[in-house]
mmCIF file of C-alpha atoms in Angstrom:
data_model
loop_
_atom_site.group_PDB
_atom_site.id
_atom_site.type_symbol
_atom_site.label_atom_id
_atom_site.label_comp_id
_atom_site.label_asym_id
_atom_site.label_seq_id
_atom_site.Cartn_x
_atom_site.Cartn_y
_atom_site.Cartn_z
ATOM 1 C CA UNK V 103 28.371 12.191 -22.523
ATOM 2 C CA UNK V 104 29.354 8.645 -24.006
ATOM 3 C CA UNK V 105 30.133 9.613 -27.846
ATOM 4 C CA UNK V 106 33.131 8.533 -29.249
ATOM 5 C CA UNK V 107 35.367 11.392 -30.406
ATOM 6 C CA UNK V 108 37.900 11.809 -32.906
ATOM 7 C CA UNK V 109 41.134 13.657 -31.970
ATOM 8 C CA UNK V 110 41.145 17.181 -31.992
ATOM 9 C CA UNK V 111 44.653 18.236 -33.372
ATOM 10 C CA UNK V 112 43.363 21.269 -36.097
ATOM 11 C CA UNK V 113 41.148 23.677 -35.486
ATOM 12 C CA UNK V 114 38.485 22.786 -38.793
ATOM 13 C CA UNK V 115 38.183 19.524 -35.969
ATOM 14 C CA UNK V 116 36.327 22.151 -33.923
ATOM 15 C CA UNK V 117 33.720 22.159 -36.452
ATOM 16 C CA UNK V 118 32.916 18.680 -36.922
ATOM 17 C CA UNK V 119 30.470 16.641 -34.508
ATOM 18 C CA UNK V 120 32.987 13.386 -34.516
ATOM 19 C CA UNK V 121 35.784 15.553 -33.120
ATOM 20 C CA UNK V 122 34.080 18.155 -30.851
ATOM 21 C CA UNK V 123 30.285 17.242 -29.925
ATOM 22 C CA UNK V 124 29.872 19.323 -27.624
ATOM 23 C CA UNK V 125 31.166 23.560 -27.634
ATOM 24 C CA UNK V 126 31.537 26.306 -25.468
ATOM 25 C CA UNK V 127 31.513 29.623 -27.253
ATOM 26 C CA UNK V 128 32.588 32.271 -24.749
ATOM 27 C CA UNK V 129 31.620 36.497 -25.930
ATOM 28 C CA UNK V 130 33.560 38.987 -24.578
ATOM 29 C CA UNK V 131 31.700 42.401 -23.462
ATOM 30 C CA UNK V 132 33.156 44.416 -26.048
ATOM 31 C CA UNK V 133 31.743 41.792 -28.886
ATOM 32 C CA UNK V 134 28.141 41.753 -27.285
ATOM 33 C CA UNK V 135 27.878 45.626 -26.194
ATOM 34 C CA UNK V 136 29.429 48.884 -28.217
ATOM 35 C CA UNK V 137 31.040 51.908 -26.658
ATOM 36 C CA UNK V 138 27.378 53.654 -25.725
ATOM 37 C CA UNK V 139 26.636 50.186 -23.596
ATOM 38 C CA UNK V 140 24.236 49.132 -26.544
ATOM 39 C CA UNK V 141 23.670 45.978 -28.000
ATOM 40 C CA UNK V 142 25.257 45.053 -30.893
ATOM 41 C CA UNK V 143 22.150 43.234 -32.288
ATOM 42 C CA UNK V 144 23.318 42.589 -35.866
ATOM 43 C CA UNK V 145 26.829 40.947 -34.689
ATOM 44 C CA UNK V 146 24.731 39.046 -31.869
ATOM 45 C CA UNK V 147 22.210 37.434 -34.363
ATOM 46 C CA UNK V 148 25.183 36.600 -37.145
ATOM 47 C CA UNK V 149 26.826 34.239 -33.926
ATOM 48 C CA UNK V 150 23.046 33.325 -33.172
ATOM 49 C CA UNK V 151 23.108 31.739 -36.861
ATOM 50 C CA UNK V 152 26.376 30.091 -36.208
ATOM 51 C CA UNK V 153 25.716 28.533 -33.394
ATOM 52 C CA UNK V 154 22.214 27.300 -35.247
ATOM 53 C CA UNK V 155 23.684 25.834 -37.887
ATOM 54 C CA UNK V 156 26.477 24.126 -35.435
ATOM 55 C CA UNK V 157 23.570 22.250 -33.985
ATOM 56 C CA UNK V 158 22.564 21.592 -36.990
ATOM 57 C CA UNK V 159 25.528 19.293 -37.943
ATOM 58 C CA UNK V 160 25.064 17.517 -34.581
ATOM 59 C CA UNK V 161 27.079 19.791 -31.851
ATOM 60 C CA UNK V 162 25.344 20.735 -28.409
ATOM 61 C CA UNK V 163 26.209 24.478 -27.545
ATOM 62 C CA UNK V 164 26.910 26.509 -24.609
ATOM 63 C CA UNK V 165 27.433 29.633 -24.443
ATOM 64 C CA UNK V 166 29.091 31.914 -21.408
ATOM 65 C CA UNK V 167 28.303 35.560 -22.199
ATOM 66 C CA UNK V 168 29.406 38.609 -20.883
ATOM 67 C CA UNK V 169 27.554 42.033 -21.085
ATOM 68 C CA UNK V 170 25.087 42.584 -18.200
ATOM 69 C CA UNK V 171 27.444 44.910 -16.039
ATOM 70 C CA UNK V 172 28.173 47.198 -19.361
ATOM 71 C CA UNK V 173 24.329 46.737 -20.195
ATOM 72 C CA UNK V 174 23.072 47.643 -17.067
ATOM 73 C CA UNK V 175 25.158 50.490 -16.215
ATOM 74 C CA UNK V 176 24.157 52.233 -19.444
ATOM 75 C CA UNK V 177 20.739 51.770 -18.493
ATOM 76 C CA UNK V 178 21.469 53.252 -15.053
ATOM 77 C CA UNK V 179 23.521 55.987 -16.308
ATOM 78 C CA UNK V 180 26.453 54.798 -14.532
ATOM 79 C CA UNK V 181 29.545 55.990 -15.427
ATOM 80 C CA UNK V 182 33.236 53.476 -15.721
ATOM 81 C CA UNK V 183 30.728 50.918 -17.851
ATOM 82 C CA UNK V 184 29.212 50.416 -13.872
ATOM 83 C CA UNK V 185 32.965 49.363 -12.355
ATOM 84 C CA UNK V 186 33.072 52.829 -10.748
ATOM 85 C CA UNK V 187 32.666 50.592 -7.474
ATOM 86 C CA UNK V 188 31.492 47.193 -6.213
ATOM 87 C CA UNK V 189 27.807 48.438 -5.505
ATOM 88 C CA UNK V 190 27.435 50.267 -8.954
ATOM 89 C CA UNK V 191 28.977 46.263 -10.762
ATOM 90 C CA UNK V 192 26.177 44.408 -8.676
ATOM 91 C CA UNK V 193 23.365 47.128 -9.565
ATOM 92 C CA UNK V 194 24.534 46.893 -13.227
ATOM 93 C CA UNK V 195 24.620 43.507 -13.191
ATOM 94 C CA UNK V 196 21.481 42.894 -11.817
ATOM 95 C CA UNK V 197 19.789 45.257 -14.379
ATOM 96 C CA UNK V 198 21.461 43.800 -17.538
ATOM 97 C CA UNK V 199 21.209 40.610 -16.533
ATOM 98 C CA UNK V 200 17.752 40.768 -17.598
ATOM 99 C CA UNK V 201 17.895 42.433 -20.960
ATOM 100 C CA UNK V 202 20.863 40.218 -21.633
ATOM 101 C CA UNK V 203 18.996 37.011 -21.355
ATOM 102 C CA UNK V 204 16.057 39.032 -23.507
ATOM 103 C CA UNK V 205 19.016 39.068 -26.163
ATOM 104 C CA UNK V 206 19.524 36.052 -26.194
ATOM 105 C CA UNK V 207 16.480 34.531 -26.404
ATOM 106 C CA UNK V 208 15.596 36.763 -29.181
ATOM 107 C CA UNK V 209 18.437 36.292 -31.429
ATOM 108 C CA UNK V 210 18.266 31.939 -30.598
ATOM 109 C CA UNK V 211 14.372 32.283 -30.807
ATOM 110 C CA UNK V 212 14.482 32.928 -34.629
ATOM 111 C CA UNK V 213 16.199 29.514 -35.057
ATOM 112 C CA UNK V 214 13.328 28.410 -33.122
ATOM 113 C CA UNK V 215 16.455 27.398 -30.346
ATOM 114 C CA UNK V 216 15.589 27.716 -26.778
ATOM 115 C CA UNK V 217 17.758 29.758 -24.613
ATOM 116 C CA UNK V 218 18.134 29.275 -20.890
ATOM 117 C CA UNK V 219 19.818 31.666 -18.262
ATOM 118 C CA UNK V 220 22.250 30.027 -15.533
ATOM 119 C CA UNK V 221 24.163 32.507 -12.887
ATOM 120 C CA UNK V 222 27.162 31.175 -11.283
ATOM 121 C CA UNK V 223 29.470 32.417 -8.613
ATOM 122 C CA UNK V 224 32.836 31.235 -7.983
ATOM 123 C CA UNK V 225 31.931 29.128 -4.881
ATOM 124 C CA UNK V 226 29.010 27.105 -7.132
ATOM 125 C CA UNK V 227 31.869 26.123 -9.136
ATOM 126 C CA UNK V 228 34.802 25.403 -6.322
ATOM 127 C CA UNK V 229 32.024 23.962 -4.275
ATOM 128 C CA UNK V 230 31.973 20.422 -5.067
ATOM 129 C CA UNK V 231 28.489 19.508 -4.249
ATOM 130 C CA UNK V 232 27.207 22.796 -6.290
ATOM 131 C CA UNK V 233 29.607 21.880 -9.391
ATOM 132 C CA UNK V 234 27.909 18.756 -9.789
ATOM 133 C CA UNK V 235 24.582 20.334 -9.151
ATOM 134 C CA UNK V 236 25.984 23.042 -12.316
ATOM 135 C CA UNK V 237 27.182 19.975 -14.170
ATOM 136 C CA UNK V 238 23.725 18.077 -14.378
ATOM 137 C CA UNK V 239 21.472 21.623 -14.151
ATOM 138 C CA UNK V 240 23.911 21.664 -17.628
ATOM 139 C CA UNK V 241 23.380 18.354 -18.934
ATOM 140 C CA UNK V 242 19.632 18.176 -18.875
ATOM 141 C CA UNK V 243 19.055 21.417 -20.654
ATOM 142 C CA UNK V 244 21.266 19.839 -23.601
ATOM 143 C CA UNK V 245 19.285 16.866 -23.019
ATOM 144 C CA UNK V 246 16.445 18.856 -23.611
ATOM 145 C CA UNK V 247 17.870 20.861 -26.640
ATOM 146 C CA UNK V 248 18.194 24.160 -25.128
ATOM 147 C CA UNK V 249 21.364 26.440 -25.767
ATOM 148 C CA UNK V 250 22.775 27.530 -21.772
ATOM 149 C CA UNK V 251 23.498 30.837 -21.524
ATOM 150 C CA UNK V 252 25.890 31.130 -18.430
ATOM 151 C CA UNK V 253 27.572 34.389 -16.935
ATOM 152 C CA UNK V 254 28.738 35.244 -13.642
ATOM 153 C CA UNK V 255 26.330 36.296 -10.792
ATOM 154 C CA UNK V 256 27.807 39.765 -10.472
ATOM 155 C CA UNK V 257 25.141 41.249 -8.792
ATOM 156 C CA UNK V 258 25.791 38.895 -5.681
ATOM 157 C CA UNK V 259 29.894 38.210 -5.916
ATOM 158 C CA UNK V 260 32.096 39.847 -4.139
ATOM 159 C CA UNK V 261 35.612 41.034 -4.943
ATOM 160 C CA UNK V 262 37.056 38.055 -3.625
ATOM 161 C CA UNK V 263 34.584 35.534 -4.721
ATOM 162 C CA UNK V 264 34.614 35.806 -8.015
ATOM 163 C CA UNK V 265 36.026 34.902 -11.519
ATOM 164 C CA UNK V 266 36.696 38.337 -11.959
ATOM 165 C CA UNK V 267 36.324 37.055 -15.995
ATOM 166 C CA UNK V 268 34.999 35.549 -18.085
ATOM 167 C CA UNK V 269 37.599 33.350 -19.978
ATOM 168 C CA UNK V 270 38.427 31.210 -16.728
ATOM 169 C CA UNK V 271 34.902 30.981 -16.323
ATOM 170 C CA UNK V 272 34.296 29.447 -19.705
ATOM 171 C CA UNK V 273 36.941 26.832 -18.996
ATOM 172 C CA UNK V 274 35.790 25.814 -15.939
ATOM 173 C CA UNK V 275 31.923 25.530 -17.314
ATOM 174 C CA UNK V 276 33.557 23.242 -20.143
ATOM 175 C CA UNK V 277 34.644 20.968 -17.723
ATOM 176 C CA UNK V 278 31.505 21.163 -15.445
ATOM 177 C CA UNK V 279 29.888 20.075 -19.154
ATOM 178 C CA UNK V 280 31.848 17.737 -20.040
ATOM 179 C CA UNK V 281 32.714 19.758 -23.891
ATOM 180 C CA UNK V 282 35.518 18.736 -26.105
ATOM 181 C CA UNK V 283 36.280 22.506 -26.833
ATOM 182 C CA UNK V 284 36.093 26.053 -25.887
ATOM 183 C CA UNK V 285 35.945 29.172 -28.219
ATOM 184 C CA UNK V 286 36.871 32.585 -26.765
ATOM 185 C CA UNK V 287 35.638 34.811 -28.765
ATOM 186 C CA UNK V 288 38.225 38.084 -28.531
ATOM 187 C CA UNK V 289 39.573 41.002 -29.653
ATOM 188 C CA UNK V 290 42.703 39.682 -31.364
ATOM 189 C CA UNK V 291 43.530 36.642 -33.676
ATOM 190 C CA UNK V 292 45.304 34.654 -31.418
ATOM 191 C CA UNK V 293 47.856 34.635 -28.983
ATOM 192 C CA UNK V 294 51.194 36.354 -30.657
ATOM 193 C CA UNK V 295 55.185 35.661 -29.916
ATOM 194 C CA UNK V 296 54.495 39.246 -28.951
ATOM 195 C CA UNK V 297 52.728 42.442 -28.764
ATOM 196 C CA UNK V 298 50.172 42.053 -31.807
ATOM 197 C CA UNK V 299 50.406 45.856 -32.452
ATOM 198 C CA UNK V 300 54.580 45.286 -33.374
ATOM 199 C CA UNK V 301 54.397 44.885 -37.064
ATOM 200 C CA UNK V 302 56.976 41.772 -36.313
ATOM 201 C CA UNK V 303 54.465 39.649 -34.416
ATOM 202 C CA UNK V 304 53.685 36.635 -36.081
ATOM 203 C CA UNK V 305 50.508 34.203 -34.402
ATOM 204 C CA UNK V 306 51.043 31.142 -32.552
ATOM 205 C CA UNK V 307 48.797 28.787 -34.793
ATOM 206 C CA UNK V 308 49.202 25.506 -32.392
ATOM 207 C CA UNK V 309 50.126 25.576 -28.709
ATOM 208 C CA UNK V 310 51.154 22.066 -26.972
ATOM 209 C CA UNK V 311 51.213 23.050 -23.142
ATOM 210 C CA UNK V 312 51.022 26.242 -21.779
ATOM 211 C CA UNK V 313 54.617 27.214 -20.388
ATOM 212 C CA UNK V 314 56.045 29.999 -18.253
ATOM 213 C CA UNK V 315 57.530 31.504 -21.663
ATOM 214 C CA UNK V 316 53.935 31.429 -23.142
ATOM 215 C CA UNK V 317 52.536 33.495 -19.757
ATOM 216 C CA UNK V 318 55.988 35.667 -20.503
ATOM 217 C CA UNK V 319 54.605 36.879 -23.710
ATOM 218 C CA UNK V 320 51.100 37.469 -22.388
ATOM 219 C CA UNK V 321 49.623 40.980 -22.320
ATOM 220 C CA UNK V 322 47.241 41.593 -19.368
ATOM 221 C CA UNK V 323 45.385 44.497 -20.507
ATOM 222 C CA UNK V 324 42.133 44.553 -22.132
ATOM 223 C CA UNK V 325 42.014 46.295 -25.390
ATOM 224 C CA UNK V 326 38.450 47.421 -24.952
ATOM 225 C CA UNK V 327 38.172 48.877 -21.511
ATOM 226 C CA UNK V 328 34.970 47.264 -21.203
ATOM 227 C CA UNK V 329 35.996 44.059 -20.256
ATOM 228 C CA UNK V 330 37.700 42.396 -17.269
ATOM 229 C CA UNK V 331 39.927 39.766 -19.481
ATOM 230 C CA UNK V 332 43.681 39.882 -21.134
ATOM 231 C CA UNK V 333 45.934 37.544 -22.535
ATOM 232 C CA UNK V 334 47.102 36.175 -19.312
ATOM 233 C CA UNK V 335 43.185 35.464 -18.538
ATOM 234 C CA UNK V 336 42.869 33.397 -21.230
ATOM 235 C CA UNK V 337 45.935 31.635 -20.811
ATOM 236 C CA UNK V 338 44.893 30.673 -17.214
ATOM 237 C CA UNK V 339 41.542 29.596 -18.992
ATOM 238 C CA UNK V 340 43.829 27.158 -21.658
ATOM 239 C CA UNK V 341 45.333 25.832 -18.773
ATOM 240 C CA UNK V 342 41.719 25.190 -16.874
ATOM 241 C CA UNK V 343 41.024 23.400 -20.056
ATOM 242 C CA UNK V 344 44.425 21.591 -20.924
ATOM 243 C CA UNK V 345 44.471 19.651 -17.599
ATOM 244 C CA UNK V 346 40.585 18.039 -18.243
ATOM 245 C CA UNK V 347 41.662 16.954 -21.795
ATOM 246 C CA UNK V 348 39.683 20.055 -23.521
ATOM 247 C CA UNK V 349 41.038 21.876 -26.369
ATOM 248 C CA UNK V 350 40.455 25.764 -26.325
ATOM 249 C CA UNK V 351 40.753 28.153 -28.872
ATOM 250 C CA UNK V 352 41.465 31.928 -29.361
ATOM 251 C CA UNK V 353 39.654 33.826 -32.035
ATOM 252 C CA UNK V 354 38.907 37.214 -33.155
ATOM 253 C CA UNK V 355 34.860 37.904 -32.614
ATOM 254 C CA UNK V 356 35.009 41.392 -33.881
ATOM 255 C CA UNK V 357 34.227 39.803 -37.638
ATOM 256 C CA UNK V 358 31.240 38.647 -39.552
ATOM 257 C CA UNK V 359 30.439 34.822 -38.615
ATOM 258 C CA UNK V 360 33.673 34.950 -36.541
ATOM 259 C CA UNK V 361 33.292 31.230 -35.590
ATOM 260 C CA UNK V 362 33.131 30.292 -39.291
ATOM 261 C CA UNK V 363 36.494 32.647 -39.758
ATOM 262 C CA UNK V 364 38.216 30.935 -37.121
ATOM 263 C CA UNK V 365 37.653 27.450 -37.591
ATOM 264 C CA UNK V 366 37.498 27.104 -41.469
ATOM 265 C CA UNK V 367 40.119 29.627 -42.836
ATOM 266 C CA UNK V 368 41.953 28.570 -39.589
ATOM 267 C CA UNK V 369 42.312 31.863 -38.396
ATOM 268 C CA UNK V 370 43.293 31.674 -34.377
ATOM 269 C CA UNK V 371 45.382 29.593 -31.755
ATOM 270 C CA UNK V 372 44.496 25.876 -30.964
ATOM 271 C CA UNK V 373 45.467 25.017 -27.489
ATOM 272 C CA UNK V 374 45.694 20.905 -27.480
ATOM 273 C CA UNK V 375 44.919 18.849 -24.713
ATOM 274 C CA UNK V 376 48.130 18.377 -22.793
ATOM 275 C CA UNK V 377 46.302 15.259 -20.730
ATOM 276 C CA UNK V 378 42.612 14.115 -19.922
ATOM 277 C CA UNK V 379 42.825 14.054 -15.955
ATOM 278 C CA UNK V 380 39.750 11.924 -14.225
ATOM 279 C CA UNK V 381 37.018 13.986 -13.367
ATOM 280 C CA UNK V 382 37.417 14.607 -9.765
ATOM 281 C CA UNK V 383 41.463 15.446 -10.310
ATOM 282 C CA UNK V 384 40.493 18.011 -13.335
ATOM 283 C CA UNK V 385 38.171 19.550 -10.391
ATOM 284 C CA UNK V 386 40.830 19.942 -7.847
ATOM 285 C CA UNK V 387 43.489 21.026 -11.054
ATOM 286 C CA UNK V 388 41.119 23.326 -12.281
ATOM 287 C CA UNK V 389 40.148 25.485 -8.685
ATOM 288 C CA UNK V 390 41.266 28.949 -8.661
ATOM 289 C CA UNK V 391 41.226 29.292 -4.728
ATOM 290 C CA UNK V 392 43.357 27.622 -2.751
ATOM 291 C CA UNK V 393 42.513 27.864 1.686
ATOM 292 C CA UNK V 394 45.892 27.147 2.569
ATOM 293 C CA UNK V 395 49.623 26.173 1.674
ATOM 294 C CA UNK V 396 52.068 23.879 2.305
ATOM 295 C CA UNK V 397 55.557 24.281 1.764
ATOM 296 C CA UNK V 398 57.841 20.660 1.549
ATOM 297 C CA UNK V 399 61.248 20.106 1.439
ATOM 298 C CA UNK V 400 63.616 19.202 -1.779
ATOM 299 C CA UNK V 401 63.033 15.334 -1.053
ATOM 300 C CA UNK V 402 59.503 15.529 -1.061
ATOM 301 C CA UNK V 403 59.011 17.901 -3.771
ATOM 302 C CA UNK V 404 60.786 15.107 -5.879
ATOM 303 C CA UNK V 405 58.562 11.968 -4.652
ATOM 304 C CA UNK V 406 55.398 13.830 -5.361
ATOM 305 C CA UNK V 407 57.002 14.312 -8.688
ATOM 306 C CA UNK V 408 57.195 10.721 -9.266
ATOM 307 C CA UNK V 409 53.914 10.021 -7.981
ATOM 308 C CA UNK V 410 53.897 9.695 -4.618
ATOM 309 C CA UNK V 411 51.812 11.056 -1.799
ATOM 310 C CA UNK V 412 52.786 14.022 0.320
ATOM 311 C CA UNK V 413 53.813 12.685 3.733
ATOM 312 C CA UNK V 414 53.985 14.698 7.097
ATOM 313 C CA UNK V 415 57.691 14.366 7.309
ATOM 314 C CA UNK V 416 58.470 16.474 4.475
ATOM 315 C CA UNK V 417 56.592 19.668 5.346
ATOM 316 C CA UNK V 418 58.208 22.069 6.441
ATOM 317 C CA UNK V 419 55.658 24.930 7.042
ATOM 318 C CA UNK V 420 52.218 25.484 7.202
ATOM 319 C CA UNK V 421 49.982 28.889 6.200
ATOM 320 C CA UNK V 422 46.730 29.566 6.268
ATOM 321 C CA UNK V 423 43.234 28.055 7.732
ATOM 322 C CA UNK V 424 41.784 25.380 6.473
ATOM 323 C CA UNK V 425 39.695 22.415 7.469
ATOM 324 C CA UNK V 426 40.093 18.454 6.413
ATOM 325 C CA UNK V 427 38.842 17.736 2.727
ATOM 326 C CA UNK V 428 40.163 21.953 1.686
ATOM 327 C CA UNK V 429 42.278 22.777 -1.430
ATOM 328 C CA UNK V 430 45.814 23.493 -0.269
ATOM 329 C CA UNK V 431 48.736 24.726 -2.502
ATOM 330 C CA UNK V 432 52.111 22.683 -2.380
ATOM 331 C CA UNK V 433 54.840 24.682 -2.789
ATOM 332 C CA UNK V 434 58.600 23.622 -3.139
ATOM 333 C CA UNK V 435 61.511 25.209 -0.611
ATOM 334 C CA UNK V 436 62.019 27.613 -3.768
ATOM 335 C CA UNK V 437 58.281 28.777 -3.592
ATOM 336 C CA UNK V 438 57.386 27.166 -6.553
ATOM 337 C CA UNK V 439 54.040 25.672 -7.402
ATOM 338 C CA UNK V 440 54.397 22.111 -7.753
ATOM 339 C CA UNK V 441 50.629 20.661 -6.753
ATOM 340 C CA UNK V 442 47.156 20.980 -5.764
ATOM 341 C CA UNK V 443 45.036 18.702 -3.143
ATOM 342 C CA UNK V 444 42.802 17.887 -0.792
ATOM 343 C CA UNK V 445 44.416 17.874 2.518
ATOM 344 C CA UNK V 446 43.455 14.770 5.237
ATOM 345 C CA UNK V 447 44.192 17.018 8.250
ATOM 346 C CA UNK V 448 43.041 21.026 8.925
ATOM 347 C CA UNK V 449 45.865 23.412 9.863
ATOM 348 C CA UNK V 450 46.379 22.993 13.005
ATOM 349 C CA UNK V 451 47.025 19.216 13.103
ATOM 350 C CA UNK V 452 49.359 19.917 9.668
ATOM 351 C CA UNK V 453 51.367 22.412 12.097
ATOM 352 C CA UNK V 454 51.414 19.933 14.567
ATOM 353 C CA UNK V 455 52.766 17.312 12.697
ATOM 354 C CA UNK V 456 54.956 18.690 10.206
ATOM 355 C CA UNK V 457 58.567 17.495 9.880
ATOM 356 C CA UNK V 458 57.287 14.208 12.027
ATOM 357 C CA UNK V 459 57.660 10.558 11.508
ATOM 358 C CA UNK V 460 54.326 8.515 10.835
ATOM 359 C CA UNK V 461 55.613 6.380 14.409
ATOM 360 C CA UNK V 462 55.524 9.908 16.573
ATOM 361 C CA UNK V 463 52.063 10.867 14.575
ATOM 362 C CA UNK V 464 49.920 9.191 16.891
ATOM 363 C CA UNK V 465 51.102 10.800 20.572
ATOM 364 C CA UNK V 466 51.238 14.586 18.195
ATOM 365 C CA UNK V 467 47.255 14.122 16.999
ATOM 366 C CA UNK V 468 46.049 12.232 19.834
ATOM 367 C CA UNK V 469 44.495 8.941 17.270
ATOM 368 C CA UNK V 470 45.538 6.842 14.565
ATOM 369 C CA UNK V 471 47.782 9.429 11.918
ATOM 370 C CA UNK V 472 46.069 8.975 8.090
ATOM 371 C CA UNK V 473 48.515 7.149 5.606
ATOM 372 C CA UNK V 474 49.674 11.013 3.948
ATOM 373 C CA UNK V 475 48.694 14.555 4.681
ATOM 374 C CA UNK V 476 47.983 14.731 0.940
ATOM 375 C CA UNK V 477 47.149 11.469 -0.892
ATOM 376 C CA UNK V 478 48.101 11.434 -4.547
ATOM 377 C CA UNK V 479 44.556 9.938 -5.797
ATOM 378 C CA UNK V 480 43.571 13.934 -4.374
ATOM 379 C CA UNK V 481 45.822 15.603 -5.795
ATOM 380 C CA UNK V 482 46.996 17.103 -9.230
ATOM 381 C CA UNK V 483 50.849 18.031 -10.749
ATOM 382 C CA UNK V 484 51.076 21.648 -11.780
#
């Protein structure tokens, strides 16, 4: 989207079309559905009128809503909100799935906005042929003035392949769209220095990089029971969105116009952009599964640090299966996290030529050794 933006650094920038043109507003289940698994209908069309009159002062909207599992399984008489097992969430999910996109285009149809219904799994978005396919299916219905409606394809996903929530899922959508800003709607003001039940805590207004003390203070529960999501979610989702340059904010939905609340009486917690990554190296940054690791040594931990490429002779060992052009972890001899990339070489041949000069690659591989086993232009700091 070429529009030149102002600097997003409070979080009334959020509500201002020079700052933040484009929005993702992300709804929780417990927001969108009460404790019987109905509707809230009331709450849903006050954010419907929020999001109208945000494209009404020149912001594009998406929206990633949960809700269809909790929907469906009260219309299925499922017990657990339809999480009693992996068949019952995809049955659920396949069920509410259509009376939540009913919802939606209700509550957006009497703003005479068009709503439109996109299912992704975790694959379409890891994939990077299908996140480009999301990315444009995404940028012509904006084109076109519709509001996107996107959840996660629970009724095909499996326990590995998926989000597993919706917060990382609404990160990774922002980037696929190209927003200046995420909203997670929630069940709390903001993230806290602690538990936000101790009459002590006090909100974290501003947050400038999101640091193991931050993921320290993080709860992982869900207050609700009806959703999947927790502090640590979210932080994992500010983190998504930090890396591509997005800011992302946490706000308490369970008000009247809770958007308004947040972003005008500055009510929440502004994550800032720690840096604007290109496009392809927010991808890799921002992938949640990894096929394969690679542990290096002290000396190569600290020349990837200062931007150099991760050569054979500095592995040490190999784990996992994975093919050329694969995500692979790069973990330090203290099994720290240090990068993501796109390895040049599938396991094998990394096993085969770990610890090896680039003169002895050759007779190891059988052809002409690649210039790294990870090249820096593929892959991302952590």
């Amino acid at each position: 989207m070429n529009v030149t933006r102002d600097t997003i650094t409070t979080l009334g920038d959020l509500a201002r079309s020079s700052s933040c043109p484009r929005i993702v507003f992300k709804v929780g289940s417990a927001l969108l559905v009460d404790a019987e698994g109905q509707p809230r209908r009331e709450w849903l069309a006050g954010l419907a009128d929020e999001i109208a009159h945000a494209r009404a002062r020149g912001q594009e909207v998406i929206v990633v809503s949960s809700g269809a599992t909790a929907l469906g399984a009260a219309r299925l008489g499922f017990d657990k909100g339809g999480r009693g097992s992996l068949p019952d969430a995809q049955a659920s999910a396949a069920v509410g799935q259509i009376e939540l996109g009913g919802i939606w285009s209700e509550v957006l149809g009497r703003h005479d906005l068009i709503a439109a219904q996109l299912l992704v799994t975790l694959e379409d978005l890891e994939d990077r042929r299908r996140y480009l396919n999301a990315a444009a299916a995404i940028a012509r219905l904006l084109e076109a003035g519709v509001v996107p409606v996107v959840n996660e394809n629970d009724s095909v996903a499996t326990a590995k392949l998926r989000f597993g929530d919706n917060d990382r899922l609404a990160a990774r959508v922002a980037q696929a769209a190209d927003a200046d800003a995420v909203v997670l709607l929630s069940d709390v003001d903001g993230l806290f220095d602690r538990n936000p039940k101790d009459p002590k805590a006090k909100r974290v207004p501003v947050v400038r990089g999101v640091t193991d003390e931050l993921h320290a203070m993080a709860d992982g529960g869900s207050a609700s029971g009806l959703g999947t999501g927790g502090m640590t979610t979210k932080l994992k989702a500010a983190e998504i969105a930090e890396r591509a340059g997005i800011a992302l904010v946490i706000a308490n939905g369970f008000h009247d116009h809770p958007v308004r609340r947040a972003l005008e009486e500055g009510i929440g917690t502004l994550f800032l952009p720690r840096r604007s990554d290109g496009a392809r190296k927010a991808y890799i940054g921002g992938r949640m599964q990894m096929k394969g690791e690679l542990i290096v040594d002290a000396g190569a931990a600290i020349a990837l640090q200062a931007g150099g490429s991760l050569l054979a002779k500095g592995i040490t060992a190999v784990s996992g299966e994975f093919e050329k052009g694969d995500p692979v972890m790069i973990r330090d001899d203290r099994d720290r996290d240090i990068a993501k990339g796109l390895t040049e070489y599938d396991a094998e041949e990394c096993r085969l030529i770990l610890g090896s000069h680039s003169s002895d690659q050759a007779s190891l591989l059988g052809y002409e050794p690649k210039s790294a086993v990870v090249h820096r232009d593929q892959m991302v700091l952590l």
